[in-house]
C-alpha atoms as an extended CHARMM CRD file, in Angstrom:
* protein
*
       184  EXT
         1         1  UNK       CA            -32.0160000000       21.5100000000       18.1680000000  PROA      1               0.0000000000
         2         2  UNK       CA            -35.5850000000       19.9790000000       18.6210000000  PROA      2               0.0000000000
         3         3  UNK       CA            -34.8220000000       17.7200000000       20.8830000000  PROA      3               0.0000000000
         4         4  UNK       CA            -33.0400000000       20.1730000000       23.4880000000  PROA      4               0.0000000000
         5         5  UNK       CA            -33.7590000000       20.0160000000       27.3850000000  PROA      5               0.0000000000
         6         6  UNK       CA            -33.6430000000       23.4950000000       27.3320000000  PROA      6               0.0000000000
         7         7  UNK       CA            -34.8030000000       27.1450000000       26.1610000000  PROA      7               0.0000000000
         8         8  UNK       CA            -32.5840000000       29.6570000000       26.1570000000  PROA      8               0.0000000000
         9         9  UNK       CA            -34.1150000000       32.5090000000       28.5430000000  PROA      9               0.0000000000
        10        10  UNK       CA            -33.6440000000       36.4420000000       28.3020000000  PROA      10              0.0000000000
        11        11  UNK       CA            -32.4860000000       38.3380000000       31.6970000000  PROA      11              0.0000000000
        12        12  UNK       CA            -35.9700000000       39.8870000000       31.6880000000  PROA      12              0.0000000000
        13        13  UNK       CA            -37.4490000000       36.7400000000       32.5120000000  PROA      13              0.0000000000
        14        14  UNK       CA            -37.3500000000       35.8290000000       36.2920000000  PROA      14              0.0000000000
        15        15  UNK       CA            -35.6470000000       33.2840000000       38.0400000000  PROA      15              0.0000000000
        16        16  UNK       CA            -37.2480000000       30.1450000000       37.9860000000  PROA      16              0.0000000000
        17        17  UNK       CA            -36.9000000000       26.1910000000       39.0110000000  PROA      17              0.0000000000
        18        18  UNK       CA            -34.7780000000       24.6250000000       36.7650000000  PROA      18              0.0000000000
        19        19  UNK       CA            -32.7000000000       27.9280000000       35.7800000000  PROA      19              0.0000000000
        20        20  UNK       CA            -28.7150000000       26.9600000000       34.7970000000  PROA      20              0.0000000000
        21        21  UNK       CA            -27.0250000000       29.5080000000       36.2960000000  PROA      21              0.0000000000
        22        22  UNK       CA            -23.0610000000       30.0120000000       35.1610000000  PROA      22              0.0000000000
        23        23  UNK       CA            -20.6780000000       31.2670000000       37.4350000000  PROA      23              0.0000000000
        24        24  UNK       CA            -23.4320000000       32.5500000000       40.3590000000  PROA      24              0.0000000000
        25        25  UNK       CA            -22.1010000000       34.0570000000       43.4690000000  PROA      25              0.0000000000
        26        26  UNK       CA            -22.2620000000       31.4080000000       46.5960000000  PROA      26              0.0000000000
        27        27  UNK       CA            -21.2590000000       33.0400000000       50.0810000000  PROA      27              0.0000000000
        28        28  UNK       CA            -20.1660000000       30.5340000000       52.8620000000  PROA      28              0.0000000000
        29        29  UNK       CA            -19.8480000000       31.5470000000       56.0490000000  PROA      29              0.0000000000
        30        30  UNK       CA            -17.0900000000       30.6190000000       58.3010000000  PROA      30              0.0000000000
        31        31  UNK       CA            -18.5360000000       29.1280000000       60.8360000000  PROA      31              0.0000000000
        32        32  UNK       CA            -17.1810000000       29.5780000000       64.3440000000  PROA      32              0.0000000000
        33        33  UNK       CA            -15.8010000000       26.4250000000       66.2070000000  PROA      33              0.0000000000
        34        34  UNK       CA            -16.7030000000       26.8540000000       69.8000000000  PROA      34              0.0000000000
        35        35  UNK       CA            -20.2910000000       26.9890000000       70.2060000000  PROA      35              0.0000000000
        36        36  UNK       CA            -19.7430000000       28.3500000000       73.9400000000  PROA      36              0.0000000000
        37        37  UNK       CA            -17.8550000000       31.6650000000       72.2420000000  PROA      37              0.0000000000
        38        38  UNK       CA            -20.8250000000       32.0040000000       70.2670000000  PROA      38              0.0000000000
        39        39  UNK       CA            -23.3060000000       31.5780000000       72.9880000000  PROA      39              0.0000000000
        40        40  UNK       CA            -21.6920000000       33.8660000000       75.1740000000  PROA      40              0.0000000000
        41        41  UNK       CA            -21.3360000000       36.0970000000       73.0120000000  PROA      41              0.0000000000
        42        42  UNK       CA            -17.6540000000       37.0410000000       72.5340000000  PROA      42              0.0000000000
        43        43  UNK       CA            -18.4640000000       36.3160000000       68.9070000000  PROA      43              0.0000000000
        44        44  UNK       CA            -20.3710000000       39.1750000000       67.4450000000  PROA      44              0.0000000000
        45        45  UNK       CA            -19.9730000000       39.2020000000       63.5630000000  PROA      45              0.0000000000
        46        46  UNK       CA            -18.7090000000       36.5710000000       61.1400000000  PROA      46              0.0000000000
        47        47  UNK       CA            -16.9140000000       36.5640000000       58.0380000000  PROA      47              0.0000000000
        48        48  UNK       CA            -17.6450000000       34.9780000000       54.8200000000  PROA      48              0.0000000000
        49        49  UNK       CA            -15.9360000000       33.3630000000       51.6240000000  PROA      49              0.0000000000
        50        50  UNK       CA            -17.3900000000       34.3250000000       48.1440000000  PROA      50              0.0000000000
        51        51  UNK       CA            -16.8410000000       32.1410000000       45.2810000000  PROA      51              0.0000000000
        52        52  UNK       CA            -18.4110000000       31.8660000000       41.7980000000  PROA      52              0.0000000000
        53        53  UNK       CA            -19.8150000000       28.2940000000       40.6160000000  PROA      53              0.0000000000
        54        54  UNK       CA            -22.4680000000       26.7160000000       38.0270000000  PROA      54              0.0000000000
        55        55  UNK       CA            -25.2590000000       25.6010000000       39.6120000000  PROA      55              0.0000000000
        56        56  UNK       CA            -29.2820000000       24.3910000000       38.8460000000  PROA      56              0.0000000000
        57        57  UNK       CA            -32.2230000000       26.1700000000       41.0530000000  PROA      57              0.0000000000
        58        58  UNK       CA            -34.0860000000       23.7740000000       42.6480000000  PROA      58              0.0000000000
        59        59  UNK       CA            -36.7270000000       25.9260000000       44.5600000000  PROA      59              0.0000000000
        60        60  UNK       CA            -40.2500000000       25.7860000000       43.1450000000  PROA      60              0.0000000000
        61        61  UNK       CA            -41.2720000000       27.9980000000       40.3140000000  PROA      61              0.0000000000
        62        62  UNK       CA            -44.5240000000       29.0130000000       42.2280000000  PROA      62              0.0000000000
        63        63  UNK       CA            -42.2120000000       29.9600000000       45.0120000000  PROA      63              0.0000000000
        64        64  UNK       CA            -40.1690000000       31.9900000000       43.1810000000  PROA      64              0.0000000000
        65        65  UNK       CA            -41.9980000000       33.1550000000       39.6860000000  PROA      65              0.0000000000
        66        66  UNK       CA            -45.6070000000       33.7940000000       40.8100000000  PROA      66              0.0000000000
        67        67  UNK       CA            -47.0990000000       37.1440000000       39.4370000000  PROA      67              0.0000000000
        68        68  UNK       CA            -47.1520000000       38.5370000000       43.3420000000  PROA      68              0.0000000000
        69        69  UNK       CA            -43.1160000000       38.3150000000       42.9160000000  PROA      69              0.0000000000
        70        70  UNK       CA            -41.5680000000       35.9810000000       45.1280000000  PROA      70              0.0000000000
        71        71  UNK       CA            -43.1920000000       33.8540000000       47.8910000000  PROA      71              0.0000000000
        72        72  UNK       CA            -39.3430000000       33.0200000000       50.1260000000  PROA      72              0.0000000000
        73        73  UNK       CA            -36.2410000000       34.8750000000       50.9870000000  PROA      73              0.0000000000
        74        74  UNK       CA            -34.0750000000       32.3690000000       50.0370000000  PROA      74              0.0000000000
        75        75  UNK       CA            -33.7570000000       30.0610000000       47.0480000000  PROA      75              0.0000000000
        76        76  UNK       CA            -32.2460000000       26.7730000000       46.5540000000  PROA      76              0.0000000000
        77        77  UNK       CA            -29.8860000000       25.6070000000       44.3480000000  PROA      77              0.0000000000
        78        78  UNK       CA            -27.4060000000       22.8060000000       43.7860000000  PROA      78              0.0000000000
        79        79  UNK       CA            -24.0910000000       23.0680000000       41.6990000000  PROA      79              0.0000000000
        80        80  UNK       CA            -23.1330000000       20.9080000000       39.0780000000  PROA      80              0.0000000000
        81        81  UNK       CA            -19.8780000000       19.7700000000       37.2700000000  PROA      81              0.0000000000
        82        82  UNK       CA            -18.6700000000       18.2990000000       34.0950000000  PROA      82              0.0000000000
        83        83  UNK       CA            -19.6100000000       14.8960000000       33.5010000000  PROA      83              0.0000000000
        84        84  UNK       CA            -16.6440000000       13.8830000000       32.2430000000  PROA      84              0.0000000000
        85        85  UNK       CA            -14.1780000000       14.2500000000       35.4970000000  PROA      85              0.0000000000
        86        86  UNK       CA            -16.2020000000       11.5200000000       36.8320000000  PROA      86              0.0000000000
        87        87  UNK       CA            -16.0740000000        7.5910000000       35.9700000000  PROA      87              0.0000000000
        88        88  UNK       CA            -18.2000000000        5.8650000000       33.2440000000  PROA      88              0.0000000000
        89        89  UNK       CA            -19.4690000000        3.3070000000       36.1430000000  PROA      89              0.0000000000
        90        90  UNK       CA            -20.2450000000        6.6170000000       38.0020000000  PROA      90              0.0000000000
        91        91  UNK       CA            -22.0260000000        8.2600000000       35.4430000000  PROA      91              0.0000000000
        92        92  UNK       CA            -23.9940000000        5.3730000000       34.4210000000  PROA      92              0.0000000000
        93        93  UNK       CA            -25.4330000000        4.3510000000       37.9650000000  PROA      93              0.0000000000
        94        94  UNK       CA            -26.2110000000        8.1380000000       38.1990000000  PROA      94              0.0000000000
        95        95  UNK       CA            -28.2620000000        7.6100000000       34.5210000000  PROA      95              0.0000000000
        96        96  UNK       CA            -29.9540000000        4.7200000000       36.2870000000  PROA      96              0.0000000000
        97        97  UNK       CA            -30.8130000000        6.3510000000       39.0190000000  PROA      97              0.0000000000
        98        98  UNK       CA            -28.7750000000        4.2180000000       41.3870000000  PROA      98              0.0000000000
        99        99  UNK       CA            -26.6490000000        7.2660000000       42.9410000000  PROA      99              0.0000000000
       100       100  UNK       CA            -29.6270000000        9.7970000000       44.6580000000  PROA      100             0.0000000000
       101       101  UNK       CA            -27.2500000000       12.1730000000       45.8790000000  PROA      101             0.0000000000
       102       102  UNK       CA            -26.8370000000       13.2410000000       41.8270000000  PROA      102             0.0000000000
       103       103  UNK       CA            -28.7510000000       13.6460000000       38.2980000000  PROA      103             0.0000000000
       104       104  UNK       CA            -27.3740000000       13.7950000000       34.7090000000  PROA      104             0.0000000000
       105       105  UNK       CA            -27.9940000000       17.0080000000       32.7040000000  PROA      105             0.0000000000
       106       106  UNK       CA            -27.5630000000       16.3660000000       29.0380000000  PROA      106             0.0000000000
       107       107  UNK       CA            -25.0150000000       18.5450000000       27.1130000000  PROA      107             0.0000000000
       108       108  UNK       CA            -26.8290000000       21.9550000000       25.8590000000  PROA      108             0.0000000000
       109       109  UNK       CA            -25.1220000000       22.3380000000       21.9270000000  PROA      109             0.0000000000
       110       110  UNK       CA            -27.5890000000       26.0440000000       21.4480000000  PROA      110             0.0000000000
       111       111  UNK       CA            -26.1130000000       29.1140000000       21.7150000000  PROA      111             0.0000000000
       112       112  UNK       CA            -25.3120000000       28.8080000000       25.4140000000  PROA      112             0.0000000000
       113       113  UNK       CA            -23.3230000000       25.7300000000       25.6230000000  PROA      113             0.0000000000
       114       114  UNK       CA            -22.6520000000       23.3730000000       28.6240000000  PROA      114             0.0000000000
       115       115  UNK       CA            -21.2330000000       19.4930000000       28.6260000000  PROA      115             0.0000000000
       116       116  UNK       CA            -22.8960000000       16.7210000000       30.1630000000  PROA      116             0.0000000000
       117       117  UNK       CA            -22.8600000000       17.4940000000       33.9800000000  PROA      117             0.0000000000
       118       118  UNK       CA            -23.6110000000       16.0080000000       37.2150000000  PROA      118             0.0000000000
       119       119  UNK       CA            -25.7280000000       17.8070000000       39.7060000000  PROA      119             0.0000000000
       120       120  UNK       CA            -24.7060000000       17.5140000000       43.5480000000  PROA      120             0.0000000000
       121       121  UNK       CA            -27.9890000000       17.4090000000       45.7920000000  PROA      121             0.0000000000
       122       122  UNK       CA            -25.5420000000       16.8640000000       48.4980000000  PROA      122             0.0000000000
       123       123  UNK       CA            -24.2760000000       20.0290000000       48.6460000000  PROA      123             0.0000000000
       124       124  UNK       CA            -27.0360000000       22.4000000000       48.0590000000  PROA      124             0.0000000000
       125       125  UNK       CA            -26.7840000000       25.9310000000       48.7560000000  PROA      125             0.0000000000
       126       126  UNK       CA            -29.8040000000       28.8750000000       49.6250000000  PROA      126             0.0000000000
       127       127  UNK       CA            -28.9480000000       31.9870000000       48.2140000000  PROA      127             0.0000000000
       128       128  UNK       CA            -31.0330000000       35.6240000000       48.7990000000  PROA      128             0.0000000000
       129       129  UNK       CA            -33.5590000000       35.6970000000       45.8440000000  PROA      129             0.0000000000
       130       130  UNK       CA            -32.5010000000       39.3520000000       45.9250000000  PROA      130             0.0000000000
       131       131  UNK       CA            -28.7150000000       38.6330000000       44.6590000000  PROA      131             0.0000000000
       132       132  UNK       CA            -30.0140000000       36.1980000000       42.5250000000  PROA      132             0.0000000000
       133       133  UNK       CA            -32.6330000000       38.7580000000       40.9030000000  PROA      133             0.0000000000
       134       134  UNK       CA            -29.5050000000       41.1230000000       40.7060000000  PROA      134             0.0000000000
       135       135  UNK       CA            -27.1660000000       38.3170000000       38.7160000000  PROA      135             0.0000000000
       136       136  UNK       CA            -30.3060000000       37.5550000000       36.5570000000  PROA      136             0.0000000000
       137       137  UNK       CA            -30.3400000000       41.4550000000       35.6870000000  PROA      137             0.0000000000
       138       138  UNK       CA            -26.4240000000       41.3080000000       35.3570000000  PROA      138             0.0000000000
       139       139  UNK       CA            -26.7920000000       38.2210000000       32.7530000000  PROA      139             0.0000000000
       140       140  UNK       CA            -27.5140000000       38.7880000000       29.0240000000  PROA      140             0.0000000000
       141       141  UNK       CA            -29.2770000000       35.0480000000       28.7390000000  PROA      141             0.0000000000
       142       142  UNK       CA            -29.1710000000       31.9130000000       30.7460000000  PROA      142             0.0000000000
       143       143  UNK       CA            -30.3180000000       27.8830000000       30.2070000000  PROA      143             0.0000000000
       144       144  UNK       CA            -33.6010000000       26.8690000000       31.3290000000  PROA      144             0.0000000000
       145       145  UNK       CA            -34.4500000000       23.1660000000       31.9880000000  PROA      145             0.0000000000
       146       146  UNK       CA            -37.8560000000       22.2390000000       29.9490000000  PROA      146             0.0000000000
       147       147  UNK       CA            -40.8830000000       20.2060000000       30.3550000000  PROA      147             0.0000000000
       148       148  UNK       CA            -40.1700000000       17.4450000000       31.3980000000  PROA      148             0.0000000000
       149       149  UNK       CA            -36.7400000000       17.4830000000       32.6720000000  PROA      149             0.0000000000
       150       150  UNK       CA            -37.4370000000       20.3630000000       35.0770000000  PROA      150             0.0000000000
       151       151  UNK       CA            -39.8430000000       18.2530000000       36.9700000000  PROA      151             0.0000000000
       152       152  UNK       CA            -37.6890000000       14.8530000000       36.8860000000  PROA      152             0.0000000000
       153       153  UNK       CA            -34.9360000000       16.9820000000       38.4850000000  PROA      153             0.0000000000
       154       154  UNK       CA            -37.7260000000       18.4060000000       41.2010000000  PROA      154             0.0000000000
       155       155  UNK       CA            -38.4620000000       14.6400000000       41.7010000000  PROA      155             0.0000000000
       156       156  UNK       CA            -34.7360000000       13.3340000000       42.0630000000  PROA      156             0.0000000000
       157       157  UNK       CA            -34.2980000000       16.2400000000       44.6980000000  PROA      157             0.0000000000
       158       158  UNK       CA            -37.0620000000       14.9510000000       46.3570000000  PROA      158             0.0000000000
       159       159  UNK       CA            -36.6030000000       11.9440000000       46.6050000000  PROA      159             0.0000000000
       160       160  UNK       CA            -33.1050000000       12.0240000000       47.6500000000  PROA      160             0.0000000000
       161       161  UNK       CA            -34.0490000000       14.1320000000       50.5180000000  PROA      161             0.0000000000
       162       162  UNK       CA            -36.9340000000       12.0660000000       52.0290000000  PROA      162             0.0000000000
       163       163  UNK       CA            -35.2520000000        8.6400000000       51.4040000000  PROA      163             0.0000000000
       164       164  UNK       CA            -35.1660000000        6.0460000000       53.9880000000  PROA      164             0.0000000000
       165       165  UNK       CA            -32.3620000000        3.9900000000       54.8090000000  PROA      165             0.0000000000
       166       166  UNK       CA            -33.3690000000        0.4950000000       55.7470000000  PROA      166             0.0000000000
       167       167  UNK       CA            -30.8100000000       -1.9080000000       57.5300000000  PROA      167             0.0000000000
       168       168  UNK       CA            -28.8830000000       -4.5790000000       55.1900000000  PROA      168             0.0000000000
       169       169  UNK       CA            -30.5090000000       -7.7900000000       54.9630000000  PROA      169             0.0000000000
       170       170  UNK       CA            -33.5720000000       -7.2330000000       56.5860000000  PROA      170             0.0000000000
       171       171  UNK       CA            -35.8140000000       -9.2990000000       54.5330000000  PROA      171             0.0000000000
       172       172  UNK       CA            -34.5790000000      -13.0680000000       54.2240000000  PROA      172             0.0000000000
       173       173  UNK       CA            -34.6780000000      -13.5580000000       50.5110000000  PROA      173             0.0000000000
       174       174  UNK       CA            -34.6980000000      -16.8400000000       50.7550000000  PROA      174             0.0000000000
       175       175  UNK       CA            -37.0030000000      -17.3900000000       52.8260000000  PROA      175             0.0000000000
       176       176  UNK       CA            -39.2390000000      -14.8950000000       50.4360000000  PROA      176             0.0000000000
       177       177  UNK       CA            -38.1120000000      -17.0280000000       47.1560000000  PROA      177             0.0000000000
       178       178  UNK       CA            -39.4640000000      -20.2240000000       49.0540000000  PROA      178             0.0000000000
       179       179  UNK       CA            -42.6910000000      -18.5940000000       49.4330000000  PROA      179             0.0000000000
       180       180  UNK       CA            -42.9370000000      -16.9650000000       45.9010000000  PROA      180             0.0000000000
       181       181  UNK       CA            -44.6720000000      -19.8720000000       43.6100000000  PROA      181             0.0000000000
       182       182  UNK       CA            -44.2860000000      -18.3750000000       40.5480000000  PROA      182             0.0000000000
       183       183  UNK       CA            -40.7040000000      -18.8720000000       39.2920000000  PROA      183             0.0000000000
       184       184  UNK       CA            -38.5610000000      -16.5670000000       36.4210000000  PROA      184             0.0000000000
């Protein structure tokens, strides 16, 4: 398909930004309630939930991929779900770029196949690069996001985390339409 978003990618390649990763290990801790037990140490080890989910890494390839082997200890990634458990409204403002906390992959029809799907920057994960190296070596080929889809994604993640919230109704649009002398 020539007009794919993405190459398919052999397990001897390493992980890089923009890798589609199909059922990858995510570990959440359980997180202690009481600060004060934790603090005072009556809390010495924690335990931890293991589930397997699709998800997009976000980290930066020259973090991750350089020839020196990897620059961090942990690598970033988001999950993503099927496009089509979600509203048409939804998906559209998400197309538009009107919902930050997501971003639209197109469907992959090449040999690895996956539907239209909605990435969640909201709830990203870090993972060890190590057990991701190890699930890349476990994984006979995976999706990679290409040129220049990879970077839009980088972009939407950015931007959705450095976003500023201004308060409603802080500019008097009226007052600015009075001023304006050109008119539509």
């Amino acid at each position: 398909m020539a007009d794919s978003w993405y190459d398919i990618i052999k397990s001897d390649d390493p992980i890089n930004q923009g890798d589609i990763l199909l059922g990858c290990p995510i570990i959440i801790p359980e997180y202690p309630k009481d600060y004060l037990e934790l603090k005072n140490e009556t809390i010495k080890e924690a335990s931890a939930k293991v589930y397997f989910d699709n998800v997009v890494v976000l980290t930066q390839g020259c973090l991750i991929a350089g020839p020196s082997g990897p620059k961090v200890d942990m690598v970033t990634v988001a999950p993503f779900s099927d496009a089509k458990e979600d509203s048409w409204g939804t998906v559209s403002a998400i197309m538009k770029g009107e919902r930050p906390p997501y971003y639209l992959l197109n469907k992959s029809d090449l040999e690895i196949e996956i539907d239209y799907s909605i990435v969640d920057f909201a709830n990203i994960y870090s993972i060890t690069y190590a057990l991701l190296d190890s699930f890349r070596l476990n994984t006979e080929k995976r999706l990679r996001l290409k040129s220049p889809y990879v970077e839009e994604l980088s972009q939407r993640f950015g931007y959705f985390y450095s976003k500023v919230g201004q308060p409603n109704g802080s500019i008097n649009k009226d007052e600015l339409k009075a001023l304006c002398t050109k008119s539509n």
